[in-house]
Amino acid sequence: MSIEDCDDRALAFRCGDDWLYGVLSMPDTMPTQGVLIVVGGPQYRAGSHRQFTLLARSLAANGIAAMRFDYRGMGDSEGALRDFETITSDLCAAIDAFTKAVPGMRELVLWGLCDAASAIAMYAASDARVSGVVMLNPWVRTSDGLARATLKHYYRGRLLERDFWRKLLSGRFDLAGSLASMAKLARSAFSPGKPDAAASSRPSPLPQRILAGMQAFQGRMLVITSGADLTAREFCDAATAMPAWKRLLEAPRVTRRQIDKADHTFSRRMWRDQVADWTCAWIRGE
């Protein structure tokens, strides 16, 4: 079966009072493995550069059922717009619809990019039907984390670029503005925050909540990062800085992959195809 011959089927299902819509890509024979592709915001089920459409069809061509859908407030689905931390009911409803449409499925994997990766990391442990998760460039954004990642990876990289020095020597580079921006980032990255009496009643920072979700989930995990993406760099830096993160990511049930030159959405065909190949091989246990 080729990608061009993929059997795509429209799905409609309820989440509360709203209708959600998705597309199921089916192999030639009834599969026992399936991947629910969770969309990060703000975008719909096709994905940037049609990445999710092409991934789903690639999985189906390799004997793995794949479903992609719009959660409430996105794409064709009904309901109010929501963020990645409030889609628990949407994920549960989509899994219900997926397992009903593919009754022979015995292994269910959640797949997500950016904040969708973060959403499934926090959801997976709560649903016994989920056997594995694939996370690409997980979103662990904090203001100080972004500042440190920008200083470490963006500004350091700029100093090694020929174009930077050409602009600087020609007077076309705003040196004062750049230095001011860098100083502001440094203050954010390294200055201690002010004490906040209400802090104890607030949720834990996002990196800790994602870590807790990943620790609670006992299934297999595949983590794929882009070497040329600031979101991925911030995730890797957070994982390196925290011993608990490091222990988790070094566990036997966790597989890590990186494409050094890839951008956030793996926009080139060779990057997209590599992600699909890694996903298929990992699901098969290869």
Short mmCIF file of C-alpha atoms in Angstrom, two decimals:
data_model
loop_
_atom_site.label_atom_id
_atom_site.label_comp_id
_atom_site.label_asym_id
_atom_site.label_seq_id
_atom_site.Cartn_x
_atom_site.Cartn_y
_atom_site.Cartn_z
CA MET A 1 0.00 0.00 0.00
CA SER A 2 1.36 3.44 -0.96
CA ILE A 3 0.63 6.83 0.56
CA GLU A 4 -1.34 7.75 -2.57
CA ASP A 5 -3.66 4.75 -2.08
CA CYS A 6 -4.38 5.52 1.57
CA ASP A 7 -7.97 5.03 2.76
CA ASP A 8 -8.90 8.31 4.46
CA ARG A 9 -12.25 8.34 6.27
CA ALA A 10 -14.02 11.33 7.82
CA LEU A 11 -15.05 10.99 11.46
CA ALA A 12 -17.51 13.03 13.51
CA PHE A 13 -17.87 12.54 17.25
CA ARG A 14 -19.17 14.35 20.30
CA CYS A 15 -17.27 16.06 23.07
CA GLY A 16 -19.84 17.31 25.53
CA ASP A 17 -22.33 19.38 23.55
CA ASP A 18 -19.95 19.98 20.64
CA TRP A 19 -19.18 18.04 17.47
CA LEU A 20 -15.54 17.34 16.70
CA TYR A 21 -14.23 16.29 13.30
CA GLY A 22 -11.25 14.21 12.28
CA VAL A 23 -9.78 11.99 9.58
CA LEU A 24 -8.90 8.32 9.99
CA SER A 25 -6.19 6.85 7.73
CA MET A 26 -6.57 3.07 7.51
CA PRO A 27 -4.21 0.34 6.26
CA ASP A 28 -5.35 -2.41 3.87
CA THR A 29 -5.96 -4.86 6.71
CA MET A 30 -7.41 -4.31 10.18
CA PRO A 31 -4.50 -2.97 12.28
CA THR A 32 -3.63 -3.74 15.88
CA GLN A 33 -1.61 -0.53 16.33
CA GLY A 34 -2.81 3.04 16.07
CA VAL A 35 -1.50 6.60 16.43
CA LEU A 36 -3.65 9.53 17.51
CA ILE A 37 -2.02 12.68 16.13
CA VAL A 38 -2.76 15.57 18.47
CA VAL A 39 -2.60 19.01 16.91
CA GLY A 40 -0.79 21.88 18.60
CA GLY A 41 -2.22 25.36 18.40
CA PRO A 42 -3.12 27.36 16.66
CA GLN A 43 -3.52 25.08 13.64
CA TYR A 44 -5.84 22.39 12.36
CA ARG A 45 -5.55 18.69 11.57
CA ALA A 46 -3.49 19.00 8.34
CA GLY A 47 -0.52 20.51 10.20
CA SER A 48 2.19 22.85 8.96
CA HIS A 49 3.31 21.89 5.45
CA ARG A 50 0.62 19.16 5.60
CA GLN A 51 2.88 17.33 8.00
CA PHE A 52 0.11 15.55 9.94
CA THR A 53 -1.72 14.49 6.79
CA LEU A 54 1.45 13.03 5.31
CA LEU A 55 2.47 11.40 8.58
CA ALA A 56 -0.93 9.72 8.96
CA ARG A 57 -0.81 8.35 5.44
CA SER A 58 2.75 7.14 5.90
CA LEU A 59 1.73 5.28 9.06
CA ALA A 60 -1.25 3.71 7.28
CA ALA A 61 1.00 2.62 4.41
CA ASN A 62 3.07 0.79 7.03
CA GLY A 63 0.10 -1.01 8.56
CA ILE A 64 -0.59 1.43 11.42
CA ALA A 65 -3.95 3.20 11.75
CA ALA A 66 -3.67 6.97 12.26
CA MET A 67 -6.25 9.54 13.29
CA ARG A 68 -5.89 13.31 13.32
CA PHE A 69 -8.60 15.66 14.53
CA ASP A 70 -9.49 19.23 15.45
CA TYR A 71 -10.15 19.77 19.13
CA ARG A 72 -12.85 22.21 20.22
CA GLY A 73 -12.50 25.71 18.84
CA MET A 74 -10.05 24.71 16.08
CA GLY A 75 -10.51 23.89 12.40
CA ASP A 76 -13.95 22.45 11.66
CA SER A 77 -14.78 21.44 15.22
CA GLU A 78 -17.36 23.27 17.30
CA GLY A 79 -16.93 24.92 20.68
CA ALA A 80 -14.94 27.70 22.27
CA LEU A 81 -11.24 28.11 21.56
CA ARG A 82 -9.05 26.53 24.24
CA ASP A 83 -5.36 26.02 24.93
CA PHE A 84 -3.33 22.84 25.24
CA GLU A 85 -3.85 22.59 29.00
CA THR A 86 -7.65 22.35 28.68
CA ILE A 87 -8.13 19.63 26.06
CA THR A 88 -8.37 16.58 28.35
CA SER A 89 -12.00 15.94 27.40
CA ASP A 90 -11.16 16.37 23.70
CA LEU A 91 -8.38 13.77 23.91
CA CYS A 92 -10.63 11.30 25.71
CA ALA A 93 -13.43 11.77 23.17
CA ALA A 94 -11.02 11.34 20.26
CA ILE A 95 -9.62 8.12 21.75
CA ASP A 96 -13.19 6.85 22.22
CA ALA A 97 -13.94 7.53 18.55
CA PHE A 98 -10.62 6.05 17.39
CA THR A 99 -10.96 2.79 19.31
CA LYS A 100 -14.57 2.42 18.15
CA ALA A 101 -13.55 2.90 14.50
CA VAL A 102 -10.63 0.46 14.84
CA PRO A 103 -11.97 -2.32 17.10
CA GLY A 104 -8.91 -4.55 16.58
CA MET A 105 -6.48 -1.95 17.94
CA ARG A 106 -4.42 -3.25 20.88
CA GLU A 107 -1.74 -0.55 21.08
CA LEU A 108 -2.53 3.16 21.08
CA VAL A 109 0.16 5.82 20.77
CA LEU A 110 -0.34 9.57 21.22
CA TRP A 111 1.79 11.78 18.93
CA GLY A 112 2.23 15.53 19.33
CA LEU A 113 4.40 18.49 18.33
CA CYS A 114 5.18 21.51 20.52
CA ASP A 115 2.33 22.24 22.96
CA ALA A 116 0.49 19.13 21.76
CA ALA A 117 3.50 17.13 23.00
CA SER A 118 3.13 18.83 26.36
CA ALA A 119 -0.62 18.12 26.41
CA ILE A 120 -0.17 14.39 25.81
CA ALA A 121 2.67 14.20 28.36
CA MET A 122 0.26 15.49 31.00
CA TYR A 123 -2.66 13.32 29.80
CA ALA A 124 -1.20 9.89 29.02
CA ALA A 125 -0.99 8.54 32.58
CA SER A 126 -4.70 9.16 33.14
CA ASP A 127 -5.86 6.85 30.31
CA ALA A 128 -5.03 3.14 30.52
CA ARG A 129 -5.66 2.76 26.79
CA VAL A 130 -2.49 4.72 25.97
CA SER A 131 0.55 2.48 25.55
CA GLY A 132 3.07 5.01 24.26
CA VAL A 133 3.71 8.66 23.43
CA VAL A 134 5.76 10.41 20.75
CA MET A 135 6.74 13.98 21.62
CA LEU A 136 8.40 16.40 19.22
CA ASN A 137 9.95 19.65 20.52
CA PRO A 138 7.88 19.72 23.73
CA TRP A 139 6.74 23.16 24.89
CA VAL A 140 8.14 23.91 28.37
CA ARG A 141 8.12 27.69 28.00
CA THR A 142 8.86 29.94 30.94
CA SER A 143 10.08 33.54 30.72
CA ASP A 144 13.44 32.78 32.33
CA GLY A 145 13.83 29.55 30.36
CA LEU A 146 13.25 31.39 27.10
CA ALA A 147 15.71 34.11 28.11
CA ARG A 148 18.45 31.60 28.93
CA ALA A 149 17.84 29.61 25.74
CA THR A 150 17.95 32.77 23.62
CA LEU A 151 21.19 33.95 25.18
CA LYS A 152 22.82 30.55 24.94
CA HIS A 153 21.70 29.42 21.51
CA TYR A 154 20.63 32.47 19.49
CA TYR A 155 23.19 35.11 20.45
CA ARG A 156 26.09 32.68 20.67
CA GLY A 157 25.19 31.33 17.23
CA ARG A 158 24.98 34.81 15.76
CA LEU A 159 28.59 35.52 16.75
CA LEU A 160 29.67 32.66 14.50
CA GLU A 161 27.70 33.83 11.46
CA ARG A 162 29.52 35.63 8.65
CA ASP A 163 26.41 37.68 7.87
CA PHE A 164 26.40 39.10 11.40
CA TRP A 165 29.95 40.45 11.09
CA ARG A 166 29.28 41.77 7.60
CA LYS A 167 26.31 43.79 8.86
CA LEU A 168 28.22 44.96 11.92
CA LEU A 169 31.24 46.20 9.96
CA SER A 170 29.07 47.88 7.35
CA GLY A 171 27.09 49.79 9.98
CA ARG A 172 23.80 48.08 9.04
CA PHE A 173 23.52 46.27 12.37
CA ASP A 174 21.69 47.89 15.32
CA LEU A 175 24.37 47.16 17.91
CA ALA A 176 22.87 49.37 20.64
CA GLY A 177 19.44 47.84 20.24
CA SER A 178 20.83 44.33 20.22
CA LEU A 179 22.90 44.94 23.36
CA ALA A 180 19.87 46.41 25.14
CA SER A 181 17.81 43.38 24.19
CA MET A 182 20.53 41.03 25.37
CA ALA A 183 20.84 42.88 28.69
CA LYS A 184 17.08 42.60 29.24
CA LEU A 185 17.22 38.86 28.54
CA ALA A 186 20.13 38.47 30.95
CA ARG A 187 18.17 40.20 33.73
CA SER A 188 15.22 37.88 33.09
CA ALA A 189 17.40 34.79 32.93
CA PHE A 190 19.56 35.33 35.99
CA SER A 191 17.78 37.76 38.33
CA PRO A 192 15.83 36.11 41.16
CA GLY A 193 12.11 36.76 41.05
CA LYS A 194 10.36 38.80 43.74
CA PRO A 195 8.78 36.83 46.58
CA ASP A 196 5.09 36.22 45.98
CA ALA A 197 2.83 35.35 48.90
CA ALA A 198 0.27 33.81 46.56
CA ALA A 199 2.79 31.60 44.75
CA SER A 200 2.04 28.55 46.90
CA SER A 201 -1.55 28.46 45.66
CA ARG A 202 -0.61 28.57 41.99
CA PRO A 203 0.07 25.57 39.73
CA SER A 204 3.65 24.34 39.49
CA PRO A 205 5.70 25.77 36.59
CA LEU A 206 5.02 24.11 33.25
CA PRO A 207 8.29 22.10 33.08
CA GLN A 208 7.53 20.50 36.45
CA ARG A 209 3.94 19.65 35.45
CA ILE A 210 5.13 18.01 32.24
CA LEU A 211 7.83 16.12 34.13
CA ALA A 212 5.27 14.87 36.65
CA GLY A 213 3.04 13.62 33.86
CA MET A 214 5.90 11.82 32.13
CA GLN A 215 7.01 10.24 35.41
CA ALA A 216 3.49 9.00 36.13
CA PHE A 217 3.13 7.44 32.68
CA GLN A 218 4.63 3.96 32.61
CA GLY A 219 4.50 3.34 28.85
CA ARG A 220 7.17 3.82 26.21
CA MET A 221 8.19 7.30 25.06
CA LEU A 222 9.89 8.60 21.93
CA VAL A 223 11.26 12.16 22.15
CA ILE A 224 12.36 13.83 18.90
CA THR A 225 14.00 17.27 18.90
CA SER A 226 15.16 19.77 16.29
CA GLY A 227 18.69 21.08 16.62
CA ALA A 228 17.85 24.44 15.07
CA ASP A 229 14.72 25.22 17.11
CA LEU A 230 14.65 27.46 20.19
CA THR A 231 11.66 25.60 21.68
CA ALA A 232 13.58 22.33 21.46
CA ARG A 233 16.72 23.96 22.88
CA GLU A 234 14.74 25.28 25.85
CA PHE A 235 13.37 21.77 26.48
CA CYS A 236 16.83 20.19 26.27
CA ASP A 237 18.30 22.82 28.57
CA ALA A 238 15.55 22.27 31.15
CA ALA A 239 16.05 18.51 30.93
CA THR A 240 19.81 18.89 31.44
CA ALA A 241 19.46 21.29 34.37
CA MET A 242 17.09 19.13 36.42
CA PRO A 243 18.36 15.75 37.71
CA ALA A 244 14.83 14.31 37.69
CA TRP A 245 14.46 15.15 34.00
CA LYS A 246 17.84 13.60 33.24
CA ARG A 247 16.99 10.36 35.07
CA LEU A 248 13.68 10.08 33.24
CA LEU A 249 15.10 10.67 29.77
CA GLU A 250 17.87 8.14 30.39
CA ALA A 251 15.39 5.42 31.39
CA PRO A 252 15.25 2.32 29.12
CA ARG A 253 11.64 3.03 28.16
CA VAL A 254 12.58 6.41 26.68
CA THR A 255 14.09 6.74 23.19
CA ARG A 256 15.60 10.05 22.06
CA ARG A 257 16.28 11.21 18.52
CA GLN A 258 17.47 14.55 17.09
CA ILE A 259 17.76 16.07 13.64
CA ASP A 260 20.52 18.63 14.08
CA LYS A 261 19.58 21.10 11.33
CA ALA A 262 15.79 20.75 11.47
CA ASP A 263 13.50 23.66 12.30
CA HIS A 264 10.51 23.58 14.65
CA THR A 265 8.01 21.99 12.25
CA PHE A 266 10.47 19.77 10.32
CA SER A 267 9.52 21.70 7.20
CA ARG A 268 11.83 19.96 4.71
CA ARG A 269 10.78 16.68 3.17
CA MET A 270 13.85 14.78 4.36
CA TRP A 271 13.22 15.91 7.94
CA ARG A 272 9.52 15.06 7.79
CA ASP A 273 10.26 11.65 6.28
CA GLN A 274 12.89 10.95 8.94
CA VAL A 275 10.35 11.68 11.68
CA ALA A 276 7.82 9.35 10.02
CA ASP A 277 10.43 6.60 9.65
CA TRP A 278 11.52 6.91 13.28
CA THR A 279 7.90 6.86 14.44
CA CYS A 280 7.07 3.71 12.44
CA ALA A 281 10.22 1.88 13.56
CA TRP A 282 9.69 2.80 17.21
CA ILE A 283 6.06 1.63 17.20
CA ARG A 284 7.16 -1.67 15.70
CA GLY A 285 9.85 -2.05 18.34
CA GLU A 286 12.69 -1.90 15.82
#
